[in-house]
Structure formats: C-alpha cells, structure tokens
Coordinates of C-alpha atoms and ligand atoms in Angstrom, one line a residue:
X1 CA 76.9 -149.0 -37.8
X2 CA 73.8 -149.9 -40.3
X3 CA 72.2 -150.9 -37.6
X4 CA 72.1 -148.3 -35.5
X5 CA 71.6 -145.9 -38.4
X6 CA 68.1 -148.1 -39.3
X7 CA 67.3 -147.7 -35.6
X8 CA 67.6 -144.5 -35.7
X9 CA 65.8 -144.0 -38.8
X10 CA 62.6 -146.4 -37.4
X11 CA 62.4 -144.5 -33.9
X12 CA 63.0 -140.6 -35.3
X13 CA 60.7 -140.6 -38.7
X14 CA 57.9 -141.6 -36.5
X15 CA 58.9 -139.0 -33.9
X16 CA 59.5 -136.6 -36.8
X17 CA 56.1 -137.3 -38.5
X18 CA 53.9 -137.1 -35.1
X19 CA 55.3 -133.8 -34.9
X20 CA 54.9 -132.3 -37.8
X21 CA 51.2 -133.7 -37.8
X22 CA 50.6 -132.2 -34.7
X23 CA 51.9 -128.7 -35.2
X24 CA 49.6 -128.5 -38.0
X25 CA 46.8 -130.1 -35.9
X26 CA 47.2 -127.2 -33.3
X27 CA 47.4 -124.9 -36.0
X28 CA 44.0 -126.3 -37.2
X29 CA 42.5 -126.6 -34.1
X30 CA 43.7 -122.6 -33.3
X31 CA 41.9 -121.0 -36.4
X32 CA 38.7 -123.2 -36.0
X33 CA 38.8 -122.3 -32.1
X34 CA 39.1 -117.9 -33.4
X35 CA 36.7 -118.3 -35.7
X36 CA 34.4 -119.7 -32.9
X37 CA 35.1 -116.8 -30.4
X38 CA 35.8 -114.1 -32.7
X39 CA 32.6 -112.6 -34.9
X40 CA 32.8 -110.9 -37.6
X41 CA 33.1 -107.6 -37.2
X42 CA 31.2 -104.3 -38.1
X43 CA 34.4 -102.0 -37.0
X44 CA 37.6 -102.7 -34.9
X45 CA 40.2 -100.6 -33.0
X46 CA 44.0 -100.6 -32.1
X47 CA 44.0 -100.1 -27.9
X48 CA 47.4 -98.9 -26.7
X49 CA 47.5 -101.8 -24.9
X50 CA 48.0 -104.0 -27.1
X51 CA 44.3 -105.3 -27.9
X52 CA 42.3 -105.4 -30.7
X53 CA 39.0 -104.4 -30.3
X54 CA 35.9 -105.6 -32.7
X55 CA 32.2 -104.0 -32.5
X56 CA 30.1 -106.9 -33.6
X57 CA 26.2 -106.6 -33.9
X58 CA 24.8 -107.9 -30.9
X59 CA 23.3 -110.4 -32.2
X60 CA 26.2 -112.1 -33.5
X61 CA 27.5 -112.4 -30.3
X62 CA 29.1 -115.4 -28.9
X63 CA 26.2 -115.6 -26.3
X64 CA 24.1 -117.1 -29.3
X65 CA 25.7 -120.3 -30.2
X66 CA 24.8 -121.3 -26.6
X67 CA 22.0 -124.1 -27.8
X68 CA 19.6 -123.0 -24.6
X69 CA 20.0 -119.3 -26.2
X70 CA 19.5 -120.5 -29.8
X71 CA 15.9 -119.2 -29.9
X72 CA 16.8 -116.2 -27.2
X73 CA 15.5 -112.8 -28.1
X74 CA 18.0 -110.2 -26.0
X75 CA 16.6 -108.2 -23.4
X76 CA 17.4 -104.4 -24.1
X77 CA 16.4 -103.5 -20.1
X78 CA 16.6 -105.2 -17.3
X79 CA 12.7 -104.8 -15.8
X80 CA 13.6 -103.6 -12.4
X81 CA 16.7 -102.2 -10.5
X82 CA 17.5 -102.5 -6.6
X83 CA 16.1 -99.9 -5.0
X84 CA 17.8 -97.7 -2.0
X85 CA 21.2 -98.6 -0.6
X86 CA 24.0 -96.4 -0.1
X87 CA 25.3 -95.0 -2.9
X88 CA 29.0 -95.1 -4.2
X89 CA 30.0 -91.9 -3.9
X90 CA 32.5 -91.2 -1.3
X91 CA 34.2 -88.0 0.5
X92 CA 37.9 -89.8 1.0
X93 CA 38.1 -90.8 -2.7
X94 CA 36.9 -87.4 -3.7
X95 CA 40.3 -86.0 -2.2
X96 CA 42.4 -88.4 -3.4
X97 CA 41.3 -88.9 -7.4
X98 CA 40.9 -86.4 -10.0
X99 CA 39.8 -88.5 -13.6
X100 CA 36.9 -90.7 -14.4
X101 CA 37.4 -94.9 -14.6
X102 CA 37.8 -95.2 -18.3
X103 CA 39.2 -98.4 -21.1
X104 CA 42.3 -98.0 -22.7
X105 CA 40.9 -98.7 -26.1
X106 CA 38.3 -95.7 -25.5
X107 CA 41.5 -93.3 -26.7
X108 CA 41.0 -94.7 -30.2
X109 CA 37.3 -94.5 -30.8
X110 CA 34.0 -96.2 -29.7
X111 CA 31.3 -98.7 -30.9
X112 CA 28.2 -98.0 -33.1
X113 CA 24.8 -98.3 -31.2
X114 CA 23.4 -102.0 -31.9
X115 CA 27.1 -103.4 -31.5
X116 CA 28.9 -104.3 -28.6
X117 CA 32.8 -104.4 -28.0
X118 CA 34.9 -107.5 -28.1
X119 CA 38.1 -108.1 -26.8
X120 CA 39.4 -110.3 -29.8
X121 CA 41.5 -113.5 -29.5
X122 CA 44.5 -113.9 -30.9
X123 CA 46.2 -117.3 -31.5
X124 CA 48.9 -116.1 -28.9
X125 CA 46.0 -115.8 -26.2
X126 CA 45.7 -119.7 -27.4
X127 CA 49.3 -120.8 -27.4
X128 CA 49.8 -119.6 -23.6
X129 CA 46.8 -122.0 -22.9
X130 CA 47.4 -125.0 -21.3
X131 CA 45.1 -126.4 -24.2
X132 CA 42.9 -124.4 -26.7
X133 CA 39.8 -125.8 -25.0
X134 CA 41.2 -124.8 -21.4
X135 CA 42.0 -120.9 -22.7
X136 CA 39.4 -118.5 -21.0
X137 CA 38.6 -121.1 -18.1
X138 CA 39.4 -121.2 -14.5
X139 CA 41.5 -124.3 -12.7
X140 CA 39.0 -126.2 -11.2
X141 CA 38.4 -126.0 -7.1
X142 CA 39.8 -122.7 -7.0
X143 CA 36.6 -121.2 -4.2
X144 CA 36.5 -120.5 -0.5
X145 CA 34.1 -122.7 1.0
X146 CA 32.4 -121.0 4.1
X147 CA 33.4 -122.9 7.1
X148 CA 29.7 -125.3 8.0
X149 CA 28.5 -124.4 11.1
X150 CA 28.8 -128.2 11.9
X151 CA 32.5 -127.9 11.1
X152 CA 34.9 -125.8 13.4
X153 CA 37.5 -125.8 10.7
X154 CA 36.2 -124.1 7.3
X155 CA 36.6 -126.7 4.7
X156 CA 38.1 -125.9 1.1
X157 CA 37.3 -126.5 -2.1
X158 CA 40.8 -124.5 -2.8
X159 CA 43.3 -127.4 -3.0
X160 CA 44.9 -125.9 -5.9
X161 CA 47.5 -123.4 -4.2
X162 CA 44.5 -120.6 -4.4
X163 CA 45.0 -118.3 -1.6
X164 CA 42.0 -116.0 -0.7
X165 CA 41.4 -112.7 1.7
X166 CA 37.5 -112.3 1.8
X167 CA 34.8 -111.1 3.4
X168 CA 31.4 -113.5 2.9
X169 CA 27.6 -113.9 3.9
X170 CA 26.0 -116.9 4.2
X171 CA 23.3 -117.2 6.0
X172 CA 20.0 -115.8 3.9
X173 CA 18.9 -115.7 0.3
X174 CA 20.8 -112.9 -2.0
X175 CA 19.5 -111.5 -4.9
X176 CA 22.5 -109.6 -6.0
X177 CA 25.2 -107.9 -4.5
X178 CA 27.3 -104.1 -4.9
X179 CA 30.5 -103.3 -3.9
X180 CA 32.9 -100.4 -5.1
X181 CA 36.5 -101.7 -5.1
X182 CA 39.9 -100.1 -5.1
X183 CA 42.0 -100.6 -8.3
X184 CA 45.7 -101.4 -8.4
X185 CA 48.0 -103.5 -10.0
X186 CA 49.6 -106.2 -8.3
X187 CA 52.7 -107.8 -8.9
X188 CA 52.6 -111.2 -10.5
X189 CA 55.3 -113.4 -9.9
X190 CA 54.7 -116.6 -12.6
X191 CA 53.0 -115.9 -15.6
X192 CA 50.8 -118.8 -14.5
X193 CA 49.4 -117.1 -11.3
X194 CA 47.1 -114.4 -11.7
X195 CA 45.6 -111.6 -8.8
X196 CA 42.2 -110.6 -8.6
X197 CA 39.2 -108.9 -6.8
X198 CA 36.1 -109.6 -7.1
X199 CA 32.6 -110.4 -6.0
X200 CA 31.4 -114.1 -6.3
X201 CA 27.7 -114.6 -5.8
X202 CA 27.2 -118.4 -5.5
X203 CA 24.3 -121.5 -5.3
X204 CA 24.8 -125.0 -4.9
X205 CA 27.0 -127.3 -3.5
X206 CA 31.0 -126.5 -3.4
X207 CA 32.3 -129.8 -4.7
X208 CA 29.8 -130.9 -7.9
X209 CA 27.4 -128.7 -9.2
X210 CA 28.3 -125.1 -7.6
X211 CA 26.8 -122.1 -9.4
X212 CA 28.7 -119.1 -9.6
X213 CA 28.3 -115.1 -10.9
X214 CA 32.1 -113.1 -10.6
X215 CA 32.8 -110.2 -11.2
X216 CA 36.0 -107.5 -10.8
X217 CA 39.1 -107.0 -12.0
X218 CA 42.2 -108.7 -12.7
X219 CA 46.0 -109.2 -13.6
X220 CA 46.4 -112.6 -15.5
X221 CA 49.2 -112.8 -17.4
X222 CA 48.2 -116.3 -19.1
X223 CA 45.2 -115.1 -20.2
X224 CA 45.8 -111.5 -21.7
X225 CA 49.5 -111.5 -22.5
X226 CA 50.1 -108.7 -20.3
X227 CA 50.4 -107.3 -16.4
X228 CA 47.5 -104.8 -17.2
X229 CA 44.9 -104.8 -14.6
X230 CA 41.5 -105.5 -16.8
X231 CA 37.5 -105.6 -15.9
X232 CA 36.4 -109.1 -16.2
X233 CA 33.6 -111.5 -15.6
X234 CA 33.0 -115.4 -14.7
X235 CA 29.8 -117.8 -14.3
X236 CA 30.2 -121.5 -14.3
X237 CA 26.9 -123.5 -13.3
X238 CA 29.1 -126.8 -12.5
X239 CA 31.8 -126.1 -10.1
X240 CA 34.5 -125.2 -13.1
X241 CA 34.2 -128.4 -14.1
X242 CA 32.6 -127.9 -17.7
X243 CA 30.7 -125.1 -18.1
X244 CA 31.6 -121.2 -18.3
X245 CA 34.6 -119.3 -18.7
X246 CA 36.0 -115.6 -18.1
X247 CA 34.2 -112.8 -20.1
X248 CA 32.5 -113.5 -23.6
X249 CA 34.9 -116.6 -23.9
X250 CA 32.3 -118.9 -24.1
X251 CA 28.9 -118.6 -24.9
X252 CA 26.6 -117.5 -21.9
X253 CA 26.8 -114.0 -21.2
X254 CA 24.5 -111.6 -23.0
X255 CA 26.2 -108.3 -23.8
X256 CA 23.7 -105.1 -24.5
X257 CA 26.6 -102.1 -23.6
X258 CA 28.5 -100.6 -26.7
X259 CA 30.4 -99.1 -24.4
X260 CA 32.8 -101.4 -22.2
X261 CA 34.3 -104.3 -23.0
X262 CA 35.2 -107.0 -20.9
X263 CA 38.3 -108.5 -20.6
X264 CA 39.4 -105.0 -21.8
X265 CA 42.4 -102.8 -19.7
X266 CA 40.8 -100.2 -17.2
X267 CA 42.5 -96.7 -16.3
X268 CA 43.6 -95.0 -14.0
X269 CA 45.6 -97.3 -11.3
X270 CA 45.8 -96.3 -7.4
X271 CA 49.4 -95.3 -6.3
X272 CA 50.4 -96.1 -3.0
X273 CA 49.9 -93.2 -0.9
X274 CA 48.4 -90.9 -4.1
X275 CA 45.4 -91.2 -6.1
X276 CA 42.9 -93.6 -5.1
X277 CA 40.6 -94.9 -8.1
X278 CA 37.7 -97.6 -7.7
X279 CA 34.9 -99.2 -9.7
X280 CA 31.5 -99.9 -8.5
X281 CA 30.4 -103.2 -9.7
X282 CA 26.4 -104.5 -9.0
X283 CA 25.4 -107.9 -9.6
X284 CA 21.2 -108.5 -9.3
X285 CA 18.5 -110.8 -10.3
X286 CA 15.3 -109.3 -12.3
X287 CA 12.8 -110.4 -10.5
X288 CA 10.4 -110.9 -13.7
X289 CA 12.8 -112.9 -16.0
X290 CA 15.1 -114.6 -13.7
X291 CA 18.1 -112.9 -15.4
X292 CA 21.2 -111.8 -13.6
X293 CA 22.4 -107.9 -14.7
X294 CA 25.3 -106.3 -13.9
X295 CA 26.2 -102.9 -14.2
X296 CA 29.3 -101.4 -14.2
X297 CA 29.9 -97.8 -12.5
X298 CA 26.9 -95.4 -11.8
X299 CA 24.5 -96.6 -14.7
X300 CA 26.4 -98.5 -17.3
X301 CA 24.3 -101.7 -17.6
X302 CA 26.9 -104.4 -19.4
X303 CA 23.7 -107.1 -19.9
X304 CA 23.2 -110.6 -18.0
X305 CA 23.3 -113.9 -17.4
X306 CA 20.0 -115.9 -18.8
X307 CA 18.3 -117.2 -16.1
X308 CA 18.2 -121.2 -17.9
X309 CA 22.1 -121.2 -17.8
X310 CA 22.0 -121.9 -14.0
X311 CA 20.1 -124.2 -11.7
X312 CA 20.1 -122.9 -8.1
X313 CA 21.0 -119.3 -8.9
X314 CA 17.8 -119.9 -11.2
X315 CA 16.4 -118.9 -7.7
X316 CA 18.5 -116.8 -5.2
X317 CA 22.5 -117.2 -4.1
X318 CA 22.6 -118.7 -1.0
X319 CA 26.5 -117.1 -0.5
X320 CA 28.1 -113.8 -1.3
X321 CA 31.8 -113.1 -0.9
X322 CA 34.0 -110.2 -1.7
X323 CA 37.4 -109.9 -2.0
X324 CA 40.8 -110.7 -3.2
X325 CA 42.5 -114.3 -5.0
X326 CA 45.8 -115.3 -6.2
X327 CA 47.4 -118.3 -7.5
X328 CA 50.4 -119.5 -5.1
X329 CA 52.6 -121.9 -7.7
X330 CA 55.1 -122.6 -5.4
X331 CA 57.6 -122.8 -8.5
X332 CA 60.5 -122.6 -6.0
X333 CA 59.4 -124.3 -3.0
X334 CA 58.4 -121.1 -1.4
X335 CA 55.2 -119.3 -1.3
X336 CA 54.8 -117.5 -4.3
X337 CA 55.5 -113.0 -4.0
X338 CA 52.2 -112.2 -6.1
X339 CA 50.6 -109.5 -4.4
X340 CA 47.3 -109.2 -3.7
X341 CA 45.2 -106.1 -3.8
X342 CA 47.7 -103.4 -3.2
X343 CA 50.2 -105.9 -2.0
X344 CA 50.3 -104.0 1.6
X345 CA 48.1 -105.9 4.6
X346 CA 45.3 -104.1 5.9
X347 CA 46.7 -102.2 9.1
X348 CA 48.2 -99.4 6.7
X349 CA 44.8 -98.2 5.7
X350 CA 44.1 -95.6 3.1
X351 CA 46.0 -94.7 0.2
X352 CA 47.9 -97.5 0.5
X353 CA 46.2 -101.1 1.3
X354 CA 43.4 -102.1 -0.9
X355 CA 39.8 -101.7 -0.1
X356 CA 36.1 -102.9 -0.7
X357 CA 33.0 -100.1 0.2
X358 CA 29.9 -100.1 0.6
X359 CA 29.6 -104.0 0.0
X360 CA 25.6 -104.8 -0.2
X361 CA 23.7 -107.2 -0.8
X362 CA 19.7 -107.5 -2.5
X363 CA 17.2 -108.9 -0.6
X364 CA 14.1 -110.6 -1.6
X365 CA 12.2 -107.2 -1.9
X366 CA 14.9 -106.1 -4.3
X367 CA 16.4 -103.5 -2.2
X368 CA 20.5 -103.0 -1.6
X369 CA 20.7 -104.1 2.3
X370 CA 24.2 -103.6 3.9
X371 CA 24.9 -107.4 4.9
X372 CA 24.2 -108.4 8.3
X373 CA 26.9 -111.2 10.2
X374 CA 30.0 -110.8 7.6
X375 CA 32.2 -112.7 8.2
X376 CA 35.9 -113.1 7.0
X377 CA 38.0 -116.0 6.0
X378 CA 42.2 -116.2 5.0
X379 CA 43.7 -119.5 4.4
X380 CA 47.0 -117.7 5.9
X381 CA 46.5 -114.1 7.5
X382 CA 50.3 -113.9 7.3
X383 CA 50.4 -113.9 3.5
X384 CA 46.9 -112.4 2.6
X385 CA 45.0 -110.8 5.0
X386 CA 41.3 -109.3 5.7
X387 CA 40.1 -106.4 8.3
X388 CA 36.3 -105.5 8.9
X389 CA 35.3 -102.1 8.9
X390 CA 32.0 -100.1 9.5
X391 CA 31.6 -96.0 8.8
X392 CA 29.0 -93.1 7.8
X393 CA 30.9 -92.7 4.5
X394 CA 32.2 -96.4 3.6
X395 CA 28.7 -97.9 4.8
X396 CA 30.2 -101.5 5.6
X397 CA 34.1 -102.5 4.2
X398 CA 37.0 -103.6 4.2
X399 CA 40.8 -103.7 3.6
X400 CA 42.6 -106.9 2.7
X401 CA 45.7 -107.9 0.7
X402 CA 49.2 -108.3 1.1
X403 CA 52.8 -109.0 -0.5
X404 CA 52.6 -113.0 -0.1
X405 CA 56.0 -114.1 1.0
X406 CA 57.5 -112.7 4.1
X407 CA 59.5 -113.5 6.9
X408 CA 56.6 -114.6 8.5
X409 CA 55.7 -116.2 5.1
X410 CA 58.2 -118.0 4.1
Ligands
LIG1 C1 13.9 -122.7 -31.5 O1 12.8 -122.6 -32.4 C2 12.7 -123.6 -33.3 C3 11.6 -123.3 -34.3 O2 10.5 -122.8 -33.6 C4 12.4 -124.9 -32.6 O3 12.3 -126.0 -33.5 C5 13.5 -125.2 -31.6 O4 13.2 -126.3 -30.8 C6 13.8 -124.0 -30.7 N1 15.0 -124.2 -29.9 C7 15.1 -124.0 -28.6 C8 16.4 -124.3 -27.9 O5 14.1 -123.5 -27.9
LIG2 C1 54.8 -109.0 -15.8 O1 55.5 -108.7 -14.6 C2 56.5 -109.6 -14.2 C3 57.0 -109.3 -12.8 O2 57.2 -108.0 -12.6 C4 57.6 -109.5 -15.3 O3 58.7 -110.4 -14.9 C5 57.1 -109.8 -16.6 O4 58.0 -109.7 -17.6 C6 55.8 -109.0 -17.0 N1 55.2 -109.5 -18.2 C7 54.9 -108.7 -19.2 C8 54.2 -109.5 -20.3 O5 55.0 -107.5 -19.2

C-alpha cells in the first residue's frame, strides 16, 4: 500500500508541478503576446458586437515594430489611383437595398483624425488559438493553385481540407484588382472552419515563397469569438509559412483610415430573396513607391502594404482570383455543412446565391481592365460551385457558393 502511495506521489507531483508551471507560462506568454498587438490607446469603444475598439495614434501602430518599417515615414496618399473601369454602382442592387455598408462599432462613436481603429485582442481571442503565436495566422497550403498549362489536372497547394469556388486570371501582369462582392453570413459548422470571400492577388511560386495580398470578408469563429461576418485582410510573402497574418495581427500593414477597422463586424447582411448588400473592395500598386493600397467602398482609402515586405509582388502579381473558401474538417467523416457565400449554388441567381461584379483587374498603365480569359476552378462543383457571367450592368461576374454536404455531397 506504501508503495503504491510513493508511486503515486513520484509520478502525480511532477504532473501536478508541470501544470501549474505551464498555466502560468501561458498566462505569461498571453499578456506579453496583448501588449505586443494591443497599443495604447488615445480613446476606445464598446461595439454591440461584442468588440472593443481602441483609436491609437498612427504611429503607434503595430505596423511599426516591423524592423524593415522601423525607420518608415507613413504615406498619407497613395500617389496615383487606377484610372477608368466600370464603376460599382449597379441598377439590380439599387432595387433590392435601402442603407449604406456601415461597422457595428460606428453606433457608439468614431476615431479622432491622426488615429486609426483597432480591433483589440482579448486573451480569449488567444486561448481559442491553437497557440498564441499561431492566433491571427492562416493554416499553411490553404491556396488554389491554377492548373499549369503543362498539367491537364490543376494541382493544389490545398491539401488541408480547403475547399474553394473561384474565378482566376493568370496569364499577364496585375497591378491591382476591384471587385464588389455580395455580403451574407454563412453557416459555420466547427468552430474550427471558417467561410470567406475574397480577392487574392498573388506572386511567386505556390509551394515556398508565394506572395499574397487578400482581401474580403469573413465568418471565423476561431478567430473572432463570434458567427458575425467581418471585413478583413491577409498578406504573407512566404507561402503562410512565417510571415503575415489576418488584419493588423502582425506587423506589416500600414493603416492611414480613422474610419474602418479591420477585423471589425460589417452591416447590413443580404437575406435570401430580400435586400441585397455588397462591398466594393480595390487592391492596387502605386506606381511611384511600390506600395499596395486598398480602398474600401467608393473612396475610403484603408492604407497599404510597404512595397519591401514582399519580393515578387515588389513588381506585379502574376495571378488574381476571386471568390469564396471554407474549411472542410471532416469532424464526422462527412464533408463538413459550412456554407459558402449564401450557401445556395449558382443556378438560383439573384437575391439568393452569392455574387462577385464588376471584377477588374489594373494593368501596367494603371487603368481598371475587365480581365480577359477568366477562368474558374472548384475542387468539387457538387459542394461549392462557380458560374461565369458577362452583362452591361455587372461588367464581368459571377455567382458561386453552396451548402457543402448534399446528397450528392455526402
Ligand atoms: C533607421 O535609422 C537609423 C538611424 O539613422 C539607422 O541606424 C538604422 O539602420 C535605420 N534602420 C533601418 C531599418 O533602415
Ligand atoms: C455559431 O454558429 C454555430 C452554427 O449555427 C452555432 O452552433 C454556434 O453556437 C455559433 N457560435 C457562436 C459563438 O455564436
């Protein structure tokens, strides 16, 4: 009976010991990991969601503990916009939406000029992380690799369970690209998967050193907490592997707008067969400093991407692609029922599948082209799928999505 008492006392007090030193390890590693993301700041806000807003002075952003940005002075103004391209106004959205795209926290009050809104972490953000250091990064391999012309089969960098529905140019140089995309909430089934749209804008080789600009929006409940749909943002400039993150979750991203933040919830939603609400997203290179803008809506410039975080997009993006990812966990054996888009497939149209319009791209002369040869890719058309369109009012679009497992994905 002694015996097995002293055994148990030599294999639980270490046991005990190692746990209680590394719940207070996490706990350290938690707080130093806030006070890294989170600056001090000037003024904050309760949003209904949920979120805490800070307005920090832009200078204290997190953009400037990047060591390449240590000596940066921020750029009030991008030098040049594209010029021409079709505009994102549009005659069947008119008629089917009544209020303005606005944030949730803008209910409660709005940053001072010289400041900029910050989502702020939360050390329960953290604790749904697989790790601190993994919280505001994407799984690695998680992009669509346009089939090679060599290759009859497109090949994938997506080994991960990522299923995609997009629509994708490959075959010039692109200095930016627009799009105006439909905005819904989709139904996530894990709180590990997540649904979102977006534009990718990408340089480099798929498997090593890939370079890639995102933009859109997104329902993640890992990484917010919640099943809002929020505006977000991504770069990495080595294939996920150790560079880049979602929004201002790392330092990279130069923020110059006082007036949305990312990562932040986004109102109104589209109801099936009802109102119809997008958000026009551009993405473009200033053709004087390198930098990579993007604006959000008619004129609401968010800031950039230094040109020195990136190597090949330090040049032009040699693919753009638009359109919808989730995460398929499998967590019973059967494909995952996480919508994407509206969670209907394309053939219902309007008002009730999800759409992309007047997707552009900017050409070497800085001008908004409509994209010549797009072409469309689904890793299974029965789950997700994709439809081409062309019209007068929608310029060139599309509607893609759907409600994952079916009959005919089972
Ligand atoms: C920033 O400026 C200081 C002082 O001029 C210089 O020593 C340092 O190398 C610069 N850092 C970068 C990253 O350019
Ligand atoms: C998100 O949605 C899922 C599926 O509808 C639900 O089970 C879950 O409780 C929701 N999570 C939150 C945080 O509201």
């Amino acid at each position: 009976m002694a015996a097995v008492l002293w055994l148990l006392a030599v294999t639980l007090l270490p046991l005990c010991y190692g746990g209680r030193l590394s719940v207070s390890t996490q706990k350290l590693e938690i707080q130093n990991h806030l006070k890294q993301l989170n600056k001090p700041p000037l003024k904050s806000f309760n949003s209904p969601d949920g979120d805490i807003i800070d307005c920090v002075h832009i200078s204290s952003q997190p953009a400037f503990d990047h060591p390449l940005l240590k000596n940066h002075t921020v750029q009030m103004m991008p030098n040049y916009r594209p010029q021409g391209g079709l505009f994102g106004d549009s005659k069947a959205v008119k008629r089917k939406s009544s209020k303005p795209m606005t944030q949730m926290w803008h209910s409660n009050g709005r940053c001072p000029k010289g400041t900029i809104p910050i989502r702020r972490t939360q050390g329960q953000d953290l604790l749904r992380a697989s790790s601190v250091k993994s919280y505001g990064k994407k799984q690695q391999r998680t992009i669509p690799q346009p089939p090679k012309p060599a290759a009859p089969e497109p090949s994938f960098i997506s080994q991960s369970g990522h299923q995609h529905a997009i629509a994708y140019v490959d075959n010039d140089k692109y200095y930016g690209a627009k799009a105006t995309m439909n905005v819904w909430t989709p139904r996530i089934e894990q709180p590990n998967e997540f649904s979102l749209s977006q534009v990718w804008i990408l340089g480099g080789s798929f498997d090593s050193d890939l370079n890639s600009i995102e933009a859109g929006w997104q329902v993640s409940p890992d990484l917010y907490g919640d099943n809002n749909t929020r505006l977000f943002t991504y770069w990495t400039s080595d294939a996920y592997q150790a560079t880049g993150c979602y929004n201002l979750l790392c330092s990279g991203f130069v923020q110059i707008s006082n007036e949305v933040a990312l990562g932040a919830s986004i109102s109104p939603i589209s109801s099936y067969d009802a109102n119809q609400y997008d958000i026009t997203i551009l993405v473009w290179k200033d053709p004087k400093e390198g930098n990579w803008w993007m604006q959000f809506g008619k004129d609401q410039v968010l800031g950039y991407w230094p040109a020195m975080l990136f190597s090949y997009l330090s040049d032009s993006a040699s693919v753009v692609e638009w359109g919808g990812e989730v995460v398929n966990s499998q967590s019973d054996g059967q494909h995952t029922t996480t919508q994407m888009g509206s969670g209907r497939f394309p053939g219902e149209g309007f008002g009730k599948s999800s759409y992309f319009r007047n997707i552009q791209v900017v050409d070497g002369n800085n001008n908004l082209r409509v994209p010549k040869d797009v072409t469309t890719f689904t890793e299974q058309s029965t789950c997700y799928d994709v439809r081409l369109g062309k019209n007068d009012d929608w310029g060139s679009f599309f509607y893609y999505g759907g409600p994952g497992r079916n009959p005919d994905c089972p």
